[in-house]
Short mmCIF file of C-alpha atoms in Angstrom, two decimals:
data_model
loop_
_atom_site.label_atom_id
_atom_site.label_comp_id
_atom_site.label_asym_id
_atom_site.label_seq_id
_atom_site.Cartn_x
_atom_site.Cartn_y
_atom_site.Cartn_z
CA MET A 451 172.10 1.69 154.74
CA SER A 452 171.93 -1.74 153.24
CA ALA A 453 174.17 -2.80 150.40
CA LEU A 454 172.76 -2.65 146.88
CA PRO A 455 172.68 -5.78 144.59
CA ALA A 456 175.53 -5.93 142.17
CA TRP A 457 173.20 -5.16 139.28
CA ALA A 458 171.74 -2.06 140.77
CA ALA A 459 172.59 1.33 139.25
CA GLU A 460 175.09 3.43 141.07
CA ASN A 461 173.44 5.82 143.52
CA MET A 462 174.12 9.55 143.71
CA THR A 463 173.39 12.19 146.35
CA ILE A 464 171.61 15.37 145.37
CA THR A 465 171.63 18.27 147.70
CA PHE A 466 168.88 20.72 146.57
CA ILE A 467 169.41 24.32 147.87
CA ARG A 468 166.76 26.98 147.58
CA HIS A 469 168.04 30.38 146.42
CA GLY A 470 168.63 33.32 148.72
CA GLN A 471 166.10 36.12 149.19
CA SER A 472 165.32 37.83 145.87
CA TYR A 473 163.67 41.18 145.27
CA GLY A 474 160.66 39.20 144.21
CA ASN A 475 160.49 37.56 147.65
CA LEU A 476 160.89 40.96 149.22
CA SER A 477 157.88 42.32 147.28
CA GLY A 478 155.75 39.44 148.41
CA LEU A 479 154.60 38.78 144.84
CA GLY A 480 155.14 35.58 142.86
CA ASP A 481 157.72 35.88 140.07
CA THR A 482 158.47 32.81 138.14
CA SER A 483 159.68 34.53 134.93
CA THR A 484 163.13 33.92 133.51
CA PRO A 485 165.71 35.25 134.26
CA GLY A 486 163.75 36.76 137.01
CA PRO A 487 164.75 39.12 139.95
CA THR A 488 168.19 39.28 141.49
CA LEU A 489 169.24 38.72 145.10
CA THR A 490 168.81 41.35 147.82
CA ASP A 491 171.72 42.18 150.13
CA LEU A 492 170.28 39.75 152.57
CA GLY A 493 170.04 37.13 149.87
CA GLN A 494 173.73 37.63 149.05
CA GLN A 495 174.55 37.07 152.73
CA GLN A 496 172.42 33.98 152.89
CA ALA A 497 174.32 32.61 149.96
CA LYS A 498 177.59 33.02 151.82
CA ASP A 499 176.07 31.44 154.95
CA ILE A 500 174.92 28.25 153.17
CA ALA A 501 178.41 27.89 151.47
CA ALA A 502 179.88 28.00 154.98
CA LYS A 503 177.38 25.59 156.33
CA LEU A 504 177.42 22.93 153.58
CA GLY A 505 180.77 23.59 151.73
CA ASP A 506 182.68 20.86 153.56
CA ARG A 507 180.44 18.26 152.09
CA ASN A 508 182.80 18.74 149.22
CA PHE A 509 180.33 18.50 146.33
CA ASP A 510 181.74 17.21 143.06
CA ALA A 511 179.61 19.56 140.89
CA ILE A 512 177.46 22.77 141.25
CA TYR A 513 174.37 23.30 139.23
CA ALA A 514 171.88 26.21 139.07
CA SER A 515 168.62 26.86 137.30
CA THR A 516 168.21 29.22 134.45
CA MET A 517 166.96 31.90 136.85
CA VAL A 518 169.50 34.49 137.91
CA ARG A 519 168.82 34.24 141.65
CA THR A 520 169.94 30.58 141.83
CA GLN A 521 173.14 31.33 139.92
CA GLN A 522 173.95 34.28 142.32
CA THR A 523 173.24 32.01 145.31
CA ALA A 524 175.65 29.39 143.93
CA VAL A 525 178.59 31.84 143.57
CA PRO A 526 180.02 31.51 147.15
CA MET A 527 179.84 27.75 147.00
CA SER A 528 181.58 27.84 143.62
CA GLN A 529 184.37 30.02 145.02
CA TYR A 530 184.73 27.86 148.17
CA LEU A 531 185.04 24.62 146.27
CA GLY A 532 186.80 26.00 143.14
CA LEU A 533 184.05 24.51 140.87
CA PRO A 534 182.28 26.04 137.94
CA ILE A 535 178.48 26.70 138.01
CA THR A 536 176.68 24.72 135.37
CA VAL A 537 173.28 26.27 134.35
CA LEU A 538 170.85 23.43 134.02
CA PRO A 539 167.41 23.84 132.36
CA GLY A 540 164.61 21.79 134.09
CA ILE A 541 165.18 22.82 137.69
CA GLN A 542 163.60 26.31 137.37
CA GLU A 543 160.62 27.33 139.45
CA ILE A 544 157.20 25.99 138.70
CA GLU A 545 155.59 28.53 136.31
CA ALA A 546 152.82 30.40 138.00
CA GLY A 547 150.71 30.97 134.83
CA MET A 548 147.69 33.04 135.59
CA TYR A 549 148.91 33.58 139.20
CA GLU A 550 152.09 35.34 138.06
CA GLY A 551 152.49 38.52 140.11
CA THR A 552 149.92 37.61 142.68
CA PRO A 553 150.64 37.68 146.45
CA GLU A 554 152.71 34.67 147.56
CA ARG A 555 150.62 34.31 150.76
CA ALA A 556 147.63 33.31 148.59
CA ALA A 557 149.52 30.70 146.73
CA LEU A 558 148.21 27.80 148.72
CA PHE A 559 144.72 28.26 147.32
CA GLY A 560 145.68 29.09 143.77
CA TYR A 561 149.26 28.64 142.36
CA LEU A 562 150.04 25.52 144.49
CA THR A 563 146.69 23.76 144.23
CA ALA A 564 147.72 21.72 141.11
CA PRO A 565 151.32 21.00 142.30
CA LEU A 566 150.03 19.70 145.57
CA ALA A 567 147.69 17.43 143.61
CA TRP A 568 150.67 16.03 141.69
CA ALA A 569 152.09 15.04 145.11
CA GLY A 570 148.82 13.44 146.26
CA LEU A 571 147.55 16.21 148.54
CA SER A 572 144.57 18.52 148.58
CA VAL A 573 144.00 21.50 150.81
CA THR A 574 140.67 22.61 152.30
CA PRO A 575 140.24 26.40 152.08
CA PRO A 576 139.57 28.63 155.10
CA PRO A 577 138.18 28.81 157.63
CA ASN A 578 138.96 25.20 158.41
CA VAL A 579 142.30 24.73 156.57
CA SER A 580 143.46 21.09 156.36
CA PHE A 581 145.45 18.85 154.14
CA ASN A 582 144.07 15.63 152.86
CA PRO A 583 145.54 12.70 151.00
CA ILE A 584 144.24 12.04 147.43
CA THR A 585 145.36 9.92 144.49
CA PRO A 586 148.25 11.81 142.87
CA ASN A 587 146.81 13.67 139.82
CA LEU A 588 149.48 14.55 137.34
CA ASP A 589 146.85 15.73 134.88
CA ALA A 590 146.11 18.81 137.05
CA PHE A 591 147.49 21.92 135.59
CA ILE A 592 148.17 25.57 136.43
CA PRO A 593 146.03 27.61 133.98
CA SER A 594 148.22 29.78 131.75
CA ALA A 595 145.58 32.51 131.87
CA PRO A 596 142.12 32.99 133.49
CA GLY A 597 139.75 30.51 131.90
CA SER A 598 142.52 28.73 130.06
CA THR A 599 142.34 24.96 129.65
CA THR A 600 146.09 24.60 129.16
CA GLY A 601 149.13 25.08 131.44
CA LEU A 602 151.91 23.27 133.13
CA ASN A 603 150.78 19.89 134.33
CA GLY A 604 152.37 17.27 136.58
CA HIS A 605 153.67 15.13 133.65
CA GLN A 606 155.57 18.06 132.16
CA PHE A 607 156.98 19.10 135.48
CA GLU A 608 158.07 15.57 136.38
CA ASP A 609 159.70 15.10 133.01
CA ARG A 610 161.75 18.21 133.02
CA VAL A 611 163.18 17.79 136.58
CA ASN A 612 163.89 14.06 135.96
CA GLY A 613 165.57 15.02 132.68
CA ALA A 614 167.85 17.41 134.55
CA LEU A 615 168.78 14.83 137.17
CA GLN A 616 169.48 12.39 134.32
CA THR A 617 171.92 14.90 132.89
CA ILE A 618 173.73 15.24 136.21
CA TYR A 619 173.89 11.37 136.41
CA ASP A 620 175.20 11.09 132.92
CA ASN A 621 177.91 13.63 133.64
CA GLY A 622 179.27 11.28 136.21
CA ASP A 623 178.53 13.53 139.21
CA ARG A 624 177.55 11.59 142.36
CA ASN A 625 177.56 14.29 145.03
CA ALA A 626 176.15 17.40 143.38
CA ALA A 627 174.83 20.72 144.85
CA VAL A 628 171.70 21.76 142.85
CA PHE A 629 170.58 25.36 143.42
CA SER A 630 166.82 25.51 142.66
CA HIS A 631 163.56 26.89 143.94
CA GLY A 632 161.20 26.25 146.90
CA GLY A 633 158.22 25.09 144.89
CA THR A 634 160.25 22.81 142.61
CA ILE A 635 162.30 21.21 145.40
CA MET A 636 159.31 20.53 147.79
CA ILE A 637 156.87 19.29 145.17
CA TRP A 638 159.34 17.14 143.26
CA THR A 639 160.61 15.51 146.50
CA MET A 640 157.03 14.80 147.71
CA MET A 641 156.24 13.33 144.34
CA ASN A 642 159.32 11.07 144.13
CA ALA A 643 160.61 10.18 147.60
CA LYS A 644 159.68 6.52 147.98
CA ASN A 645 160.18 6.56 151.81
CA LEU A 646 157.70 9.32 152.51
CA SER A 647 154.22 8.56 153.82
CA VAL A 648 151.34 10.97 153.21
CA GLU A 649 151.48 12.01 156.94
CA GLN A 650 155.22 12.77 156.60
CA LYS A 651 154.50 14.91 153.49
CA ILE A 652 151.91 16.93 155.29
CA MET A 653 154.29 17.42 158.27
CA LEU A 654 157.15 18.55 156.18
CA PHE A 655 155.10 20.87 154.01
CA THR A 656 153.23 22.43 156.85
CA GLN A 657 155.82 22.49 159.71
CA HIS A 658 159.02 22.68 157.62
CA PRO A 659 158.30 24.63 154.43
CA LEU A 660 161.62 25.64 152.78
CA SER A 661 162.77 29.18 153.37
CA ASN A 662 165.53 30.91 151.47
CA THR A 663 168.67 28.81 151.25
CA ASN A 664 167.06 25.88 153.00
CA TYR A 665 168.14 22.53 151.61
CA VAL A 666 166.89 19.00 150.92
CA VAL A 667 169.07 15.94 150.44
CA VAL A 668 167.89 12.92 148.31
CA GLU A 669 169.70 9.80 147.35
CA GLY A 670 169.09 7.27 144.59
CA ASN A 671 169.35 7.23 140.79
CA PRO A 672 167.09 7.86 137.80
CA GLU A 673 166.55 4.10 137.25
CA ASP A 674 165.76 2.88 140.77
CA GLY A 675 164.11 5.98 142.20
CA TRP A 676 164.80 8.24 145.15
CA ASN A 677 164.70 8.39 148.95
CA LEU A 678 164.58 11.46 151.13
CA VAL A 679 167.62 11.71 153.46
CA ASN A 680 167.37 15.14 155.08
CA TRP A 681 164.85 17.91 154.89
CA ASN A 682 166.70 20.97 156.09
CA GLY A 683 167.87 19.22 159.27
CA VAL A 684 164.99 16.90 159.68
CA GLU A 685 166.67 13.51 159.14
CA ILE A 686 164.82 10.55 157.99
CA ALA A 687 165.62 7.62 160.26
CA GLY A 688 167.69 4.85 158.63
CA MET A 689 168.71 6.93 155.59
CA GLN A 690 171.98 8.38 156.83
CA LYS A 691 175.25 7.19 155.28
CA GLY A 692 177.60 5.40 157.57
CA PRO A 693 181.26 6.63 158.01
CA ILE A 694 182.56 4.19 155.47
CA GLU A 695 180.12 5.25 152.85
CA GLN A 696 180.85 8.90 153.55
CA VAL A 697 184.57 8.31 153.16
CA LEU A 698 184.15 6.32 149.91
CA THR A 699 182.08 9.18 148.49
CA GLN A 700 184.93 11.60 149.24
CA VAL A 701 187.53 9.17 147.89
CA ARG A 702 185.57 8.91 144.67
CA THR A 703 185.39 12.74 144.34
CA LEU A 704 189.14 13.06 145.07
CA SER A 705 190.04 10.29 142.58
CA ARG A 706 187.91 11.94 139.86
CA GLN A 707 189.49 15.32 140.46
CA LEU A 708 193.03 13.93 140.37
CA GLY A 709 192.19 11.96 137.23
CA GLY A 710 191.19 15.22 135.60
CA VAL A 711 194.56 16.75 136.50
CA VAL A 712 196.34 13.76 134.98
CA GLN A 713 194.29 13.97 131.86
CA ASP A 714 195.00 17.68 131.40
CA VAL A 715 198.82 17.10 131.76
CA ALA A 716 198.66 14.16 129.38
CA THR A 717 196.79 16.31 126.88
CA ALA A 718 199.40 19.00 127.16
CA PHE A 719 202.26 16.48 126.52
CA LYS A 720 200.60 15.37 123.36
CA THR A 721 200.96 18.87 121.95
CA GLY A 722 204.75 18.75 122.27
CA ASP A 723 204.60 22.39 123.31
CA VAL A 724 207.00 22.87 126.29
CA GLY A 725 205.14 25.99 127.40
CA LYS A 726 201.80 24.20 127.49
CA ILE A 727 203.32 21.29 129.23
CA LEU A 728 204.92 23.41 131.97
CA THR A 729 201.62 25.40 132.40
CA ALA A 730 199.63 22.18 132.71
CA ILE A 731 202.02 20.81 135.34
CA ASN A 732 201.89 24.07 137.39
CA HIS A 733 198.11 24.20 137.23
CA GLY A 734 197.80 20.52 137.94
CA ALA A 735 200.01 20.76 141.02
CA ALA A 736 197.80 23.59 142.33
CA ASP A 737 194.57 21.81 141.52
CA ALA A 738 195.83 18.53 143.08
CA LEU A 739 196.83 20.33 146.29
CA PHE A 740 193.43 22.07 146.49
CA SER A 741 191.54 18.85 145.87
CA THR A 742 193.45 17.12 148.60
CA THR A 743 192.75 20.00 150.90
CA LYS A 744 189.03 19.81 150.23
CA PHE A 745 189.14 16.01 150.84
CA ALA A 746 190.80 16.47 154.15
CA ARG A 747 188.39 19.10 155.20
CA ALA A 748 185.42 16.88 154.33
CA ILE A 749 186.88 13.93 156.20
CA ASN A 750 187.65 16.05 159.25
CA ALA A 751 184.10 17.44 159.30
CA GLN A 752 182.67 13.89 159.08
CA VAL A 753 184.87 12.71 161.94
CA ILE A 754 183.84 15.59 164.14
CA GLY A 755 180.20 15.03 163.19
CA GLY A 756 180.54 11.37 164.09
CA VAL A 757 182.03 12.22 167.44
CA THR A 758 179.30 14.74 168.13
CA THR A 759 176.64 12.24 167.31
CA ALA A 760 178.23 9.54 169.48
CA ILE A 761 178.34 11.92 172.44
CA ASP A 762 174.76 12.95 171.72
CA ASN A 763 173.65 9.28 171.61
CA LEU A 764 175.54 8.53 174.88
CA GLN A 765 173.80 11.46 176.57
CA LYS A 766 170.45 10.13 175.50
CA LYS A 767 171.27 6.76 176.95
CA LEU A 768 172.37 8.22 180.24
CA ASN A 769 169.38 10.61 180.40
CA PRO A 770 166.50 8.78 178.52
CA PRO A 771 163.27 10.79 178.05
CA ALA A 772 160.16 9.73 179.84
CA PRO A 773 158.47 6.88 177.94
CA ALA A 774 155.39 7.79 175.91
CA SER A 775 152.23 5.78 176.15
CA ALA A 776 151.87 3.00 173.65
CA GLY A 777 150.66 4.09 170.23
CA ALA A 778 150.69 7.70 171.16
CA LYS A 779 149.95 10.16 168.37
CA THR A 780 150.34 13.85 168.10
CA THR A 781 148.29 16.24 166.07
CA ASP A 782 149.93 18.63 163.69
CA PRO A 783 148.56 22.00 164.78
CA ALA A 784 148.94 23.53 161.34
CA SER A 785 147.17 20.79 159.39
CA GLY A 786 145.14 18.63 161.80
CA ALA A 787 146.94 15.52 160.43
CA VAL A 788 147.77 12.81 162.84
CA VAL A 789 151.51 12.05 162.80
CA SER A 790 153.51 9.44 164.65
CA PRO A 791 156.13 11.03 166.93
CA ALA A 792 158.67 8.53 165.55
CA ALA A 793 158.16 9.70 162.03
CA PHE A 794 161.37 11.72 162.08
CA SER A 795 164.61 11.66 163.99
CA ALA A 796 165.67 14.87 165.81
CA PRO A 797 167.74 17.40 163.88
CA ALA A 798 171.43 17.31 164.56
CA PRO A 799 172.73 19.88 167.15
CA VAL A 800 174.00 23.06 165.63
CA ALA A 801 177.52 24.24 166.39
CA ALA A 802 179.10 27.66 165.94
CA LYS A 803 181.16 28.24 162.85
CA ALA A 804 183.81 30.75 161.90
CA PRO A 805 183.19 33.32 159.15
CA ALA A 806 182.84 31.96 155.76
CA VAL A 807 185.90 32.14 153.47
CA ALA A 808 183.86 32.37 150.28
CA GLN A 809 183.56 35.90 148.89
CA ALA A 810 180.88 36.70 146.36
CA GLY A 811 182.32 37.71 143.06
CA ASP A 812 181.37 37.80 139.37
CA SER A 813 179.14 34.99 138.40
CA PRO A 814 176.97 34.14 135.41
CA ALA A 815 174.72 36.75 137.05
CA LYS A 816 177.46 39.36 137.59
CA VAL A 817 177.32 39.42 141.42
CA GLY A 818 179.27 42.11 143.25
CA ASP A 819 181.46 41.36 146.31
CA THR A 820 180.01 41.87 149.75
CA GLN A 821 181.65 41.59 153.22
CA ALA A 822 181.87 38.01 154.69
CA ALA A 823 179.62 37.11 157.58
CA ASP A 824 179.84 35.02 160.72
CA PRO A 825 177.64 32.03 159.76
CA LYS A 826 176.46 29.11 161.96
CA SER A 827 177.04 25.45 160.96
CA ASP A 828 175.25 22.34 161.78
CA GLN A 829 178.60 20.71 162.70
CA ALA A 830 181.95 21.96 163.78
CA LYS A 831 184.43 21.73 160.94
CA ALA A 832 188.21 21.90 160.73
CA ASP A 833 190.43 23.68 158.26
CA THR A 834 193.05 21.43 156.77
CA ALA A 835 194.78 23.94 154.41
CA LYS A 836 198.17 23.41 156.14
CA GLY A 837 198.49 19.74 155.17
CA ASP A 838 200.03 17.64 157.96
CA ASP A 839 199.69 20.45 160.47
CA VAL A 840 195.80 20.08 160.42
CA LYS A 841 194.21 20.73 163.76
CA ALA A 842 190.52 20.17 164.28
CA ASP A 843 188.47 22.19 166.74
CA ALA A 844 185.11 20.59 167.43
CA ASN A 845 183.42 23.95 168.08
CA ALA A 846 184.75 26.07 165.16
CA LYS A 847 186.22 25.91 161.70
CA ALA A 848 188.98 28.21 160.56
CA ASP A 849 189.03 29.71 157.18
CA GLY A 850 189.82 27.22 154.40
CA PRO A 851 191.40 27.85 151.02
CA THR A 852 189.26 29.19 148.26
CA LYS A 853 189.55 29.36 144.53
CA ALA A 854 191.56 32.46 144.96
CA ASP A 855 194.08 30.43 147.05
CA ALA A 856 194.46 27.95 144.12
CA ALA A 857 194.94 30.84 141.65
CA LYS A 858 197.49 32.35 144.03
CA ALA A 859 199.33 29.08 144.29
CA LYS A 860 199.49 28.82 140.52
CA ALA A 861 200.75 32.36 140.23
CA GLU A 862 203.36 31.66 142.94
CA ALA A 863 204.47 28.51 141.15
CA LYS A 864 204.78 30.42 137.92
CA LYS A 865 206.62 33.20 139.65
CA ALA A 866 208.96 30.69 141.38
CA ALA A 867 209.73 29.04 138.03
CA ALA A 868 210.55 32.35 136.42
CA GLU A 869 212.76 33.40 139.31
CA ALA A 870 214.52 29.97 139.17
CA LYS A 871 215.15 30.52 135.46
CA LYS A 872 216.42 33.98 136.09
CA ALA A 873 218.68 32.73 138.88
CA ALA A 874 220.09 29.99 136.57
CA ALA A 875 220.84 32.55 133.81
CA LYS A 876 222.51 34.81 136.33
CA ALA A 877 224.63 31.93 137.71
CA LYS A 878 225.65 30.97 134.21
CA ALA A 879 226.53 34.66 133.49
CA GLU A 880 228.59 34.77 136.69
CA GLU A 881 230.35 31.56 135.80
CA LYS A 882 231.13 32.84 132.35
CA LYS A 883 232.34 36.07 133.85
CA ALA A 884 234.54 34.26 136.36
CA ALA A 885 235.95 32.07 133.61
CA ALA A 886 236.82 35.21 131.56
CA LYS A 887 238.48 36.79 134.58
CA ALA A 888 240.53 33.54 135.12
CA ASP A 889 241.57 33.54 131.46
CA ALA A 890 242.60 37.25 131.68
CA LYS A 891 244.62 36.55 134.84
CA LYS A 892 246.29 33.58 133.16
CA ALA A 893 247.10 35.62 130.08
CA ALA A 894 248.56 38.41 132.20
CA ALA A 895 250.74 35.84 134.03
CA GLU A 896 251.85 34.38 130.74
CA GLU A 897 252.59 37.89 129.41
CA LYS A 898 254.62 38.65 132.51
CA LYS A 899 256.50 35.44 132.23
CA ALA A 900 257.26 36.14 128.59
CA ALA A 901 258.52 39.61 129.46
CA ALA A 902 260.82 38.21 132.10
CA LYS A 903 262.16 35.67 129.62
CA ALA A 904 262.73 38.43 127.06
CA ASP A 905 264.65 40.47 129.65
CA THR A 906 266.90 37.45 130.42
CA ALA A 907 267.55 36.89 126.76
CA THR A 908 268.49 40.63 126.29
CA ALA A 909 270.85 40.49 129.17
CA HIS A 910 272.65 37.45 127.77
CA ALA A 911 272.86 39.04 124.43
CA THR A 912 274.47 42.19 125.81
CA ALA A 913 277.09 40.23 127.77
CA GLY A 914 277.99 38.22 124.65
CA SER A 915 278.64 41.37 122.64
CA GLY A 916 280.92 42.80 125.32
CA ALA A 917 283.16 39.69 125.27
CA GLY A 918 283.45 39.61 121.54
CA ALA A 919 284.79 43.20 121.35
CA GLY A 920 287.62 42.60 123.93
CA SER A 921 289.10 39.83 121.86
CA THR A 922 289.58 41.82 118.71
CA ASP A 923 291.52 44.56 120.40
#
């Protein structure tokens, strides 16, 4: 990616993640109400799988919509990275209005008609279904009720999502995971990605619609706009970060987290409370260790990904595909749209991954624990929880530390401090006891010496008395 001018706003990467399967999805009926339905057991497992797949991207913040299903989906990622879930208004699902509770399969010709118009697309109804480019119409709206002339329009939708992204930017987060909804993610991306052609929009929407826990990566900023980087594995050519940019992103995340630790300790010192100071130091040490571990995990994953890509590229050079005829085009069977074969680069190869370490627990939505699964990852990842003894395996990633590990480390540190204090007190008591014993021994010796001296004096006195009596006779 080319360097930005010095005056350009700082870019950030947003990874949108659709929620896991909800009971609304299971019913097949649209439900855009708040807080909405919870996740099914499958949805809970999908949440763990996506945390295992994307967790080593080491996001610097986690956001979820006001709907309970996104908050529940974010829990395993929160536990894996030791980050809180921030509930963010504005990224909730597009309100269905009069289509609320209707079958999802019919959404294309009802609920989604206006949102597609916002993105510059129209759809021809059956029997000859096709997608056609139109001038984006943000005035189109989803009727709030049958016959209504009011409802959510494109301007309102655009403003609320952009406002949410502005909040993330203003918070200083530059590599955030944002748990949202299929309609919101797809429509906003097609409305705002500057590097998408109409043909690409049609291909993505028809051939790669977002299923539960699918993801989309965009990069940019609220001032300069956005580019699509990755649509659930479909990578946009020329938009991938180079190794140096990836490392710099992780360095920034690590620096920010360590800076937070320093700030917390400094704040504790200002109180002058020894207890608070020691607690801040213990917590800071555990947090710093965990942040460093996450950094190492992310860097290792990027190195392995780079090696895998290099090998892939080499194989393509050694075994080039048969050349296509000049100007060849292919027809999208789902839409009839003509799309260039070079519109997208091929998805990265998928590698096996070890079971996720994140365990679902209580969240803002009160999620219960479920057993961990054996998820697949789009790249082999390495666990670096053992510091300098890190060993990367390009085919699998071992379990990494979780938030529970950090809490355990804090508890261990606190326990060690208490034991050290107890040992010091015991040593001092032993020393005092030894000193008392030495004093008693010395006193006994002195007493014995005094007794001996007294005996000698008595003997001398007795001898003196006997001599005096003999002289008077």
